[in-house]
Structures are given as structure tokens and as C-alpha cells.
mmCIF file of C-alpha atoms in Angstrom:
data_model
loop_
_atom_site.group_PDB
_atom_site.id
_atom_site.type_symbol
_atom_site.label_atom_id
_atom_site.label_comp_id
_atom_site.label_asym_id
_atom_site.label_seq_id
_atom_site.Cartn_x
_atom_site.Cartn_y
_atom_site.Cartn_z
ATOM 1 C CA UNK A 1 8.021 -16.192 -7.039
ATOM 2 C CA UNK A 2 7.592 -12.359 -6.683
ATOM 3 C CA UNK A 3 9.457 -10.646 -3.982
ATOM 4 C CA UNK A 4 7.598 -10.759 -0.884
ATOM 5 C CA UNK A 5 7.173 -7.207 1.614
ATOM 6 C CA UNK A 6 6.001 -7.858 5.433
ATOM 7 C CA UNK A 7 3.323 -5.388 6.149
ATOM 8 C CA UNK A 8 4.310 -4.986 10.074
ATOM 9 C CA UNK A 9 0.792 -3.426 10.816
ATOM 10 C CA UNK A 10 -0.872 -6.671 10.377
ATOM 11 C CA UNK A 11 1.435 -9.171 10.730
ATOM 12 C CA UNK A 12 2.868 -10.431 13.585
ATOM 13 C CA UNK A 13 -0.041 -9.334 16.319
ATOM 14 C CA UNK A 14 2.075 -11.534 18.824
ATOM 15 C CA UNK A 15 5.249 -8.595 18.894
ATOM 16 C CA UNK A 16 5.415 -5.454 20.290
ATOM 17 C CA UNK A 17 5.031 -3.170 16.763
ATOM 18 C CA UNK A 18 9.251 -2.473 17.442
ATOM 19 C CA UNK A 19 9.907 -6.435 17.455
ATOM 20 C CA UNK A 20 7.876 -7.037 14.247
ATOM 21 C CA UNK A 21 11.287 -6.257 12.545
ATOM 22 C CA UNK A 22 13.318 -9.121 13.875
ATOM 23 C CA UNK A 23 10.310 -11.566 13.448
ATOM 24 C CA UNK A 24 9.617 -10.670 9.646
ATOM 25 C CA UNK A 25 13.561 -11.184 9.368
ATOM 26 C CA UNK A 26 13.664 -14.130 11.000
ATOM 27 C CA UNK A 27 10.643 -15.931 8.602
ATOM 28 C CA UNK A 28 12.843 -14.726 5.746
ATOM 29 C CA UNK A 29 11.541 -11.314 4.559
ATOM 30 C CA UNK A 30 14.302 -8.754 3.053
ATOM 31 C CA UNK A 31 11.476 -5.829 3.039
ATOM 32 C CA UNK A 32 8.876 -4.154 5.014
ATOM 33 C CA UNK A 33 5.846 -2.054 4.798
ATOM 34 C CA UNK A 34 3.369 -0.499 6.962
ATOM 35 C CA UNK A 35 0.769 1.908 7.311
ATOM 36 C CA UNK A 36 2.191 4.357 9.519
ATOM 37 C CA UNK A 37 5.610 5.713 11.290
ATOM 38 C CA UNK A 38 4.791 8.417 12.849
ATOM 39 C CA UNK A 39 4.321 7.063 16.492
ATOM 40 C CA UNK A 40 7.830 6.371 16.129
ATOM 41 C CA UNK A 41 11.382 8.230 15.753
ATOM 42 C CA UNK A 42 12.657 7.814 12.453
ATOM 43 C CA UNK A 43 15.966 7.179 13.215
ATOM 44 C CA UNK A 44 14.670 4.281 15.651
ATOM 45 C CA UNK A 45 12.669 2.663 12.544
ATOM 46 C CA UNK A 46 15.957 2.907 10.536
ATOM 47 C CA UNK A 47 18.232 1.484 13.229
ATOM 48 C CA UNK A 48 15.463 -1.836 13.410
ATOM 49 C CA UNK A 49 15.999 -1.690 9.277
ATOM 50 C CA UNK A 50 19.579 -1.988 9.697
ATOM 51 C CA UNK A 51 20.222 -4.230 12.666
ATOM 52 C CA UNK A 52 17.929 -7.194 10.408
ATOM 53 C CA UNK A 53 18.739 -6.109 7.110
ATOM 54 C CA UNK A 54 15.706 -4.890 5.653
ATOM 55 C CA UNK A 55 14.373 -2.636 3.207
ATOM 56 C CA UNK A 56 11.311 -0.059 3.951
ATOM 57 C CA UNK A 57 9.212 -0.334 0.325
ATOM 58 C CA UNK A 58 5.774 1.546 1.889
ATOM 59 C CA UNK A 59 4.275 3.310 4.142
ATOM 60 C CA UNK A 60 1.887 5.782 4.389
ATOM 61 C CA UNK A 61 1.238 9.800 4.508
ATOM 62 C CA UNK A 62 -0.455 10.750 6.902
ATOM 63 C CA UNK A 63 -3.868 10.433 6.531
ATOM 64 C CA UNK A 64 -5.894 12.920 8.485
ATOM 65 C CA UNK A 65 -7.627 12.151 12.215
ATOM 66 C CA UNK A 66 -7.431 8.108 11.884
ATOM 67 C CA UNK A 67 -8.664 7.705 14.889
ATOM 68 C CA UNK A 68 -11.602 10.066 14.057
ATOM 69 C CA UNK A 69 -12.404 7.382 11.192
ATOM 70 C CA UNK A 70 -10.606 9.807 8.283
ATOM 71 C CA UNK A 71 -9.082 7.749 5.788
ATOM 72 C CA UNK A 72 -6.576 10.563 3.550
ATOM 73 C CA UNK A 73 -6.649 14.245 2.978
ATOM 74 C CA UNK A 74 -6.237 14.176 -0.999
ATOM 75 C CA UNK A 75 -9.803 14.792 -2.381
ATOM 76 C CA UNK A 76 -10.596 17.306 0.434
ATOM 77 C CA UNK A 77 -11.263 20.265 -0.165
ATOM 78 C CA UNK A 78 -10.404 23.195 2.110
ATOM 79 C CA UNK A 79 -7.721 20.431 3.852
ATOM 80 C CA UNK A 80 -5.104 21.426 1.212
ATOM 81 C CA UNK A 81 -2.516 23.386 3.764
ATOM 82 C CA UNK A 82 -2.489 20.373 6.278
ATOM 83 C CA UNK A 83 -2.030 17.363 3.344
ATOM 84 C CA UNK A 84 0.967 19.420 2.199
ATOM 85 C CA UNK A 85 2.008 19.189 5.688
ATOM 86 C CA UNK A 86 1.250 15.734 5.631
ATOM 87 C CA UNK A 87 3.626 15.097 2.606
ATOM 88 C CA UNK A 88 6.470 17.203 4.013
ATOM 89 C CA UNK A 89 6.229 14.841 7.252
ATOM 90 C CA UNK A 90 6.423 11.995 5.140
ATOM 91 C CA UNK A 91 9.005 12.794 2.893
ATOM 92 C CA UNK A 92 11.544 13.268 5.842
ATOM 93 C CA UNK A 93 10.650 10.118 7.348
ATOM 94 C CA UNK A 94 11.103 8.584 3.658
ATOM 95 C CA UNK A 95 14.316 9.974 3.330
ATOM 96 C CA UNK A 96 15.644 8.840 6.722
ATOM 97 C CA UNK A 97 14.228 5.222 6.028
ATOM 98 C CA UNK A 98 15.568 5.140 2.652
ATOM 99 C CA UNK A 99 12.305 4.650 1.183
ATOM 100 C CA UNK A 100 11.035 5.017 -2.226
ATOM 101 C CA UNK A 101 7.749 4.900 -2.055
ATOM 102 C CA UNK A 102 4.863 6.454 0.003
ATOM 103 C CA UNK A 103 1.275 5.633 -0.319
ATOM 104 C CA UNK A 104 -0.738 8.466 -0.639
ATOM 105 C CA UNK A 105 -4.662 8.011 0.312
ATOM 106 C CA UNK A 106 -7.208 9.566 -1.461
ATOM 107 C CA UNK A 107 -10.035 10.041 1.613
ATOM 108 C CA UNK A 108 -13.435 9.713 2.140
ATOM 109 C CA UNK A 109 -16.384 11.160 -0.328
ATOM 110 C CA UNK A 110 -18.195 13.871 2.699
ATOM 111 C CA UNK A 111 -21.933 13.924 2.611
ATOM 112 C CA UNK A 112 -23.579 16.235 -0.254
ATOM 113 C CA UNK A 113 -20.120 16.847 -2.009
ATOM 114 C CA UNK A 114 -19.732 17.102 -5.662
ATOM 115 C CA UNK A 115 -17.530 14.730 -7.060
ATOM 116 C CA UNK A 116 -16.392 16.274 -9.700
ATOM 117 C CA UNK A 117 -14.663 19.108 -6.992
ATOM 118 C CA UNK A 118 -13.189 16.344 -4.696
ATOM 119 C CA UNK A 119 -11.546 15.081 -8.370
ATOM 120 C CA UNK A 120 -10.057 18.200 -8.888
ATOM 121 C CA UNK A 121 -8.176 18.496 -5.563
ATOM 122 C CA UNK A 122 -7.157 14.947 -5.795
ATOM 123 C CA UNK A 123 -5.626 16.109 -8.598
ATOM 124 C CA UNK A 124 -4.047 19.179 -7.647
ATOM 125 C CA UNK A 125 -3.094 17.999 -4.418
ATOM 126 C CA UNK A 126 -0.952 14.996 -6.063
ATOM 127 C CA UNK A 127 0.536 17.415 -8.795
ATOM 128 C CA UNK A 128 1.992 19.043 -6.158
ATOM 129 C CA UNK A 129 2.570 16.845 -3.942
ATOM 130 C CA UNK A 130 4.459 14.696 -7.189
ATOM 131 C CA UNK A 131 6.885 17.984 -7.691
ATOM 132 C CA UNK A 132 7.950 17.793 -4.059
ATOM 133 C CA UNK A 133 8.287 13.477 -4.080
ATOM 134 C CA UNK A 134 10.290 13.859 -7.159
ATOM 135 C CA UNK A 135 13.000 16.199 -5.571
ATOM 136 C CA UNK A 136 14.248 13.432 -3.654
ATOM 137 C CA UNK A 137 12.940 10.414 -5.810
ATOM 138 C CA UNK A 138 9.990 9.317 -4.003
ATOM 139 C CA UNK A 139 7.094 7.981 -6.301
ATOM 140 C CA UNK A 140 3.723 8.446 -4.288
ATOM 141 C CA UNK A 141 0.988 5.677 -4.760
ATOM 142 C CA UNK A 142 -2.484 5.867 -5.325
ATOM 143 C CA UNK A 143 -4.680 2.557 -4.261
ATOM 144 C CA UNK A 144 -8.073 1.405 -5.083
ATOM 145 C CA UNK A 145 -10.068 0.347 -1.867
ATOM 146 C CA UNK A 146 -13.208 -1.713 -1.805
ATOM 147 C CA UNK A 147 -16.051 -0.105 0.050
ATOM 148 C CA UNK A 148 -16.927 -3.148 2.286
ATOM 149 C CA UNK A 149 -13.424 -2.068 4.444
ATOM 150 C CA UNK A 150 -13.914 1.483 4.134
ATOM 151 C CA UNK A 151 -17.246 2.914 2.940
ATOM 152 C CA UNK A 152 -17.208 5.913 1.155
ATOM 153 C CA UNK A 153 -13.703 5.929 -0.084
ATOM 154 C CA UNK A 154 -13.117 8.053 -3.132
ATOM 155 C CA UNK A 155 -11.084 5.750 -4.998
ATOM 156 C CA UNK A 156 -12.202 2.118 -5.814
ATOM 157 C CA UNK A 157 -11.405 1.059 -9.433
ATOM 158 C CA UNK A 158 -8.068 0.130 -11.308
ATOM 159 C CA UNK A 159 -9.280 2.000 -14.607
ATOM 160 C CA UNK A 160 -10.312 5.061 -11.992
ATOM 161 C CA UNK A 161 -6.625 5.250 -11.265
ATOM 162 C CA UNK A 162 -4.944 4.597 -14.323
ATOM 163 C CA UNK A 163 -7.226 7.693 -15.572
ATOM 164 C CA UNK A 164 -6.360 9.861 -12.774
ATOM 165 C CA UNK A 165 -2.269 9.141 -13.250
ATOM 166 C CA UNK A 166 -3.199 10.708 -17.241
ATOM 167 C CA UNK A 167 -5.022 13.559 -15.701
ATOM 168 C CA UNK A 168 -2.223 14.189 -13.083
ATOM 169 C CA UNK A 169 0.357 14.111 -15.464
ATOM 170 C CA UNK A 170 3.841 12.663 -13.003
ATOM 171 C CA UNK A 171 5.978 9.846 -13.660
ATOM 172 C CA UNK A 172 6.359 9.639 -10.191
ATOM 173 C CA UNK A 173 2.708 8.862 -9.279
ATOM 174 C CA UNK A 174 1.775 5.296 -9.922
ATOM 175 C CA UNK A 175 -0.803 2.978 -8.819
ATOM 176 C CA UNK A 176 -0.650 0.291 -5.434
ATOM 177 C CA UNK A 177 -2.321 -2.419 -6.943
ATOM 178 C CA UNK A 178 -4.016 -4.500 -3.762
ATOM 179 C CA UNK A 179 -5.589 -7.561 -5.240
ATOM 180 C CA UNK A 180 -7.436 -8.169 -2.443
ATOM 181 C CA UNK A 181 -9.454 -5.049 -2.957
ATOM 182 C CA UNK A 182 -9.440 -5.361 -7.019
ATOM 183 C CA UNK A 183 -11.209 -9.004 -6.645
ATOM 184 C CA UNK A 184 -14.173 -7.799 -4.381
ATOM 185 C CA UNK A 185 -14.805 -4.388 -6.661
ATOM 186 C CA UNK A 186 -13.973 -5.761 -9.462
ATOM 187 C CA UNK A 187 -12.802 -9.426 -10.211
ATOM 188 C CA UNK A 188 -10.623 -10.459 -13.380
ATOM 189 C CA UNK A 189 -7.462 -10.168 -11.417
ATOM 190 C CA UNK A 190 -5.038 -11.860 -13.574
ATOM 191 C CA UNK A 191 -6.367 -9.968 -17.072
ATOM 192 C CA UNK A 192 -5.804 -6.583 -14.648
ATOM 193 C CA UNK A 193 -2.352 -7.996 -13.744
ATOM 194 C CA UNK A 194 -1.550 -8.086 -17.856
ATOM 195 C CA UNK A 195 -3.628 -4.894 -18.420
ATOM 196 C CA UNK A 196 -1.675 -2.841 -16.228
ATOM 197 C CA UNK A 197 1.526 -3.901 -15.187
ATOM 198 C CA UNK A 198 3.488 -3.894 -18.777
ATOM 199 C CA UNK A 199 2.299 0.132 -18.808
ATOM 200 C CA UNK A 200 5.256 1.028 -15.870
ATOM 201 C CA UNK A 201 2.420 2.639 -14.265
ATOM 202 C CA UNK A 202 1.828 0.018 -11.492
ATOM 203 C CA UNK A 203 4.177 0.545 -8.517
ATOM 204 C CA UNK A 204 3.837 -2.111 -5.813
ATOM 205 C CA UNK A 205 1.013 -4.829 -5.174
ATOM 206 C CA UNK A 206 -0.524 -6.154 -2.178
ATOM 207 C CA UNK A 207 -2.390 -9.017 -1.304
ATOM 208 C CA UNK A 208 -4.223 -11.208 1.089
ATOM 209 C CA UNK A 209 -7.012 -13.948 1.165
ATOM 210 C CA UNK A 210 -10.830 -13.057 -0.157
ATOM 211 C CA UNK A 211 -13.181 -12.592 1.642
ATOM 212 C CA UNK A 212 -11.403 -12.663 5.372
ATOM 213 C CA UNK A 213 -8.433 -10.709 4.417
ATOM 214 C CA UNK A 214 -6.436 -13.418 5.937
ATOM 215 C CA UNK A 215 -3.433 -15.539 4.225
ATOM 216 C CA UNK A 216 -3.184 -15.530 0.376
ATOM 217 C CA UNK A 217 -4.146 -19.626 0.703
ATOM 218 C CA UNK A 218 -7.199 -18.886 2.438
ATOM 219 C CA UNK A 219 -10.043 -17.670 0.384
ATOM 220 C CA UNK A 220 -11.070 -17.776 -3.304
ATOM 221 C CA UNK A 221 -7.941 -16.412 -5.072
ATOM 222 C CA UNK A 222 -5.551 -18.810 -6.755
ATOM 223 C CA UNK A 223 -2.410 -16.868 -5.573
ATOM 224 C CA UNK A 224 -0.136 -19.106 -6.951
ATOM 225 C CA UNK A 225 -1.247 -18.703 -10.507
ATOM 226 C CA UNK A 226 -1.670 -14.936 -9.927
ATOM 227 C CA UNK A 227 2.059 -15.649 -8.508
ATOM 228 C CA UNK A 228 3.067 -17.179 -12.152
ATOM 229 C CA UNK A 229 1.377 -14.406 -13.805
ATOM 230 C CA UNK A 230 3.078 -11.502 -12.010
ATOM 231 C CA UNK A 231 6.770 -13.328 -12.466
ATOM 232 C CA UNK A 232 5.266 -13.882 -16.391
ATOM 233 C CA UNK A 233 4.542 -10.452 -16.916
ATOM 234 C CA UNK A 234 7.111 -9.235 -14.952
ATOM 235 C CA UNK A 235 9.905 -11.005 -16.674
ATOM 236 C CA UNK A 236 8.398 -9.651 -20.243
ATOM 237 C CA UNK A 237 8.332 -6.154 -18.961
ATOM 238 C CA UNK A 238 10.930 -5.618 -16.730
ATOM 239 C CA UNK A 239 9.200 -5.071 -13.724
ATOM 240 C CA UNK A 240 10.996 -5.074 -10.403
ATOM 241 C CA UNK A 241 9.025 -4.050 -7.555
ATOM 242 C CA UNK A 242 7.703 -5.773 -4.363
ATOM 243 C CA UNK A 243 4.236 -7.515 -3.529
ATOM 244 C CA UNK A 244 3.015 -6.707 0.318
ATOM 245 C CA UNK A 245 1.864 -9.230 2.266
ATOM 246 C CA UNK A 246 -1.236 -6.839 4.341
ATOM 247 C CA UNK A 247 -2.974 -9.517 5.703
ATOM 248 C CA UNK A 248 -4.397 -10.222 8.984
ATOM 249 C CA UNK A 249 -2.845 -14.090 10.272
ATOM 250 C CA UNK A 250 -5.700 -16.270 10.270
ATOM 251 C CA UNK A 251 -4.318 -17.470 14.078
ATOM 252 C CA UNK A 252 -4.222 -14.078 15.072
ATOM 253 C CA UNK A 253 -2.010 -13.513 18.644
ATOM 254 C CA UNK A 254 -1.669 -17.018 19.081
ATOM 255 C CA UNK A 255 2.506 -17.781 19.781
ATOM 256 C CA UNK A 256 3.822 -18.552 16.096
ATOM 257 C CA UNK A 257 0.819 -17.687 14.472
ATOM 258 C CA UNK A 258 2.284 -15.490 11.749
ATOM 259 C CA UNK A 259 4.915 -17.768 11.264
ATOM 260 C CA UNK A 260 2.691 -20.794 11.217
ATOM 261 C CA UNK A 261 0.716 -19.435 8.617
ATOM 262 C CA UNK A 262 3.991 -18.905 6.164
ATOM 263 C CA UNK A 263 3.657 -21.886 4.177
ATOM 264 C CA UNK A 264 2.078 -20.367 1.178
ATOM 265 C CA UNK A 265 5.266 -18.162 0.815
ATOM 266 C CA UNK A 266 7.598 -20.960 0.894
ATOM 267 C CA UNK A 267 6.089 -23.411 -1.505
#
């Protein structure tokens, strides 16, 4: 089996955010992702890490006004001085948190824009962005998202990415590969999985059920042969990284429901 991240922004609605660290701990998990630290000190974050012996594999730059629906800064033009201060934001937090990783997202395509202009600032914004990462040896991630969760984002396709890490021209940019969001754009999930993995250009995956975004058993995804394909591929290639469990728990708040719904994991 893969190694499996808890993504503490969906799992474990039950605990205070804080206490989602000794829960994922307790159900087993060595690592943890998330969308967001910022609400938080970082040296707060890294005591949790510590104190349940955990790894932080993801999170997020920031991404903008969230709460104002943006989803990323990247493709924006005239947004390029506050994404760099984004980036500097997150690259202290990744360096307190020991991170590797940091999840950059590419934003929504505004009204009336030219595409071709919000490609070129995606592009310059994560050249730059890369040179800084690389100075402490942080690779930043670029995901596909489905436009059924968030209409209107720029990025959506697995061969869009792979394209835009040629154009971009780092090492240390690589691509999140959710597989949630790959089966409802695109489908063919396992082929993708051999595609793109052996090319050391795929840096972490996610997944969760399809359509409901709920456990990996739940839906129409065979996880556990996409499970035997990942270790296949994986072993062939070398491949080391983490898979990211960002699903919402089909039993939502209820006590033990994250827990409860763990079974998947441990067969």
C-alpha cells in the first residue's frame, strides 16, 4: 500500500483543527497535509508535529481573499507583488514545519480575460517563485481541479500541467496529482498513473471517493487497484512520495466518524 497523508482540513470535523494532530496519529498516520497554516503560529503547528510524530508533506500558499471566493494568485495578472508575498509567507512556515512541499494554486480565469496572458503569468510567477522554493529545497505543486468544485479554475487537465512544468522550465515544480479531480475531468486514471508518474514529474497524489468526495471505498473508483498500480509503478520507478487522504468522512461530526470510516486504509 502507498503511504497514506491525513489532510487535517477535512478530516476529523469532530476535533478542534489543533486536536486533528493527535487523532490522525492515533488512527495510524505518520504524515499530514492541509490547506492552510496561516491562522496558526508556526512554531505551534510544529510543536503538534513533534509531540505525535508526524511529518507535514503539504500545504498550501496562500491563495488570495478565500473567503472572498479567490482560489490562487498565479495566473493573475496585476496580483504579481502580493503572490510573491504569498510565497515568502509560505516558505517560512515551510521551513519551520520542515516541509518539502507547498501547493501552489493557479486561480480563477476573471471574466473577459485572455488566456493566453493569464498563461504567461502563471508562468512567470512559478519561475520565480521556483528560484526562491529551490533556495531552501521546497518543490511547489501545481494541481488540476475539476470545475464542478471550483468553476472557473485555470487549471483542469493532467497533460495541461505536464505542458506547463516544460514551459516553466524547474525541477522543483511538479504536479499534485488528485485523482479525484482527474476521474471527473478526465477519466483513465490508472493509464494517467503509468503516463505520468515514471517521468519524476508527479510530486504527491490525493484522493477521495467519486462523485461525493467522501472515502476512497465510496464511489466509482476501484482504489485498491489504483492502490496496486501506484505501489507497481512506484516500485519500477523509484517513486517515494505520499498519497493525501482530502476527503470529507462520509459520517461527518458524528463521534468516531473519521475513524469509523478507516477501514479502506487498513485492508
Amino acid at each position: 500500500m502507498p503511504r497514506f497523508a491525513a489532510n487535517l482540513s477535512m478530516l476529523y470535523p469532530e476535533h478542534s483543527f489543533l486536536d486533528r494532530f493527535e487523532a490522525a496519529a492515533r488512527d495510524g498516520f505518520q504524515a499530514v497535509e492541509y490547506l492552510f497554516p496561516y491562522e496558526h503560529d508556526a512554531g505551534e503547528l510544529a510543536a503538534r508535529l513533534k509531540a505525535h510524530g508526524l511529518q507535514q508533506v503539504l500545504f498550501n500558499a496562500p491563495p488570495g481573499q478565500w473567503e472572498a471566493g479567490e482560489r490562487g494568485l498565479a495566473c493573475l495578472p496585476g496580483r504579481e507583488p502580493e503572490f510573491r508575498e504569498g510565497i515568502v509567507r509560505a516558505l517560512r512556515y515551510a521551513e519551520a514545519l520542515g516541509c518539502p512541499r507547498v501547493h501552489v494554486m493557479a486561480g480563477l480565469v476573471p471574466a473577459g480575460q485572455d488566456r493566453s496572458a493569464l498563461r504567461a503569468t502563471y508562468v512567470e510567477n512559478l519561475r520565480w517563485a521556483a528560484r526562491e522554493a529551490a533556495q531552501q529545497g521546497v518543490n511547489l505543486l501545481l494541481e488540476p481541479i475539476n470545475t464542478r468544485d471550483i468553476p472557473g479554475f485555470f487549471l483542469n487537465r493532467q497533460d495541461e500541467a505536464h505542458q506547463l512544468l516544460s514551459e516553466i522550465g524547474a525541477l522543483n515544480v511538479q504536479v499534485q496529482m488528485d485523482l479525484y479531480h482527474c476521474q471527473i475531468v478526465e477519466g483513465d486514471v490508472a493509464m494517467k498513473i503509468r503516463q505520468y508518474l515514471p517521468t519524476g514529474r508527479v510530486g504527491h497524489f490525493q484522493i477521495a471517493g467519486v462523485p461525493q468526495r467522501h472515502e476512497p471505498d465510496l464511489g466509482e473508483l476501484n482504489y485498491d487497484y489504483l492502490f496496486s498500480v501506484i505501489d507497481e509503478v512506484s516500485a519500477a520507478c523509484g517513486w517515494e512520495g505520499w498519497v493525501g487522504c482530502e476527503y470529507r468522512p462520509a459520517r461527518g461530526t458524528e463521534p468516531g466518524g473519521t475513524s469509523a470510516g478507516l477501514g479502506w486504509m487498513r485492508s
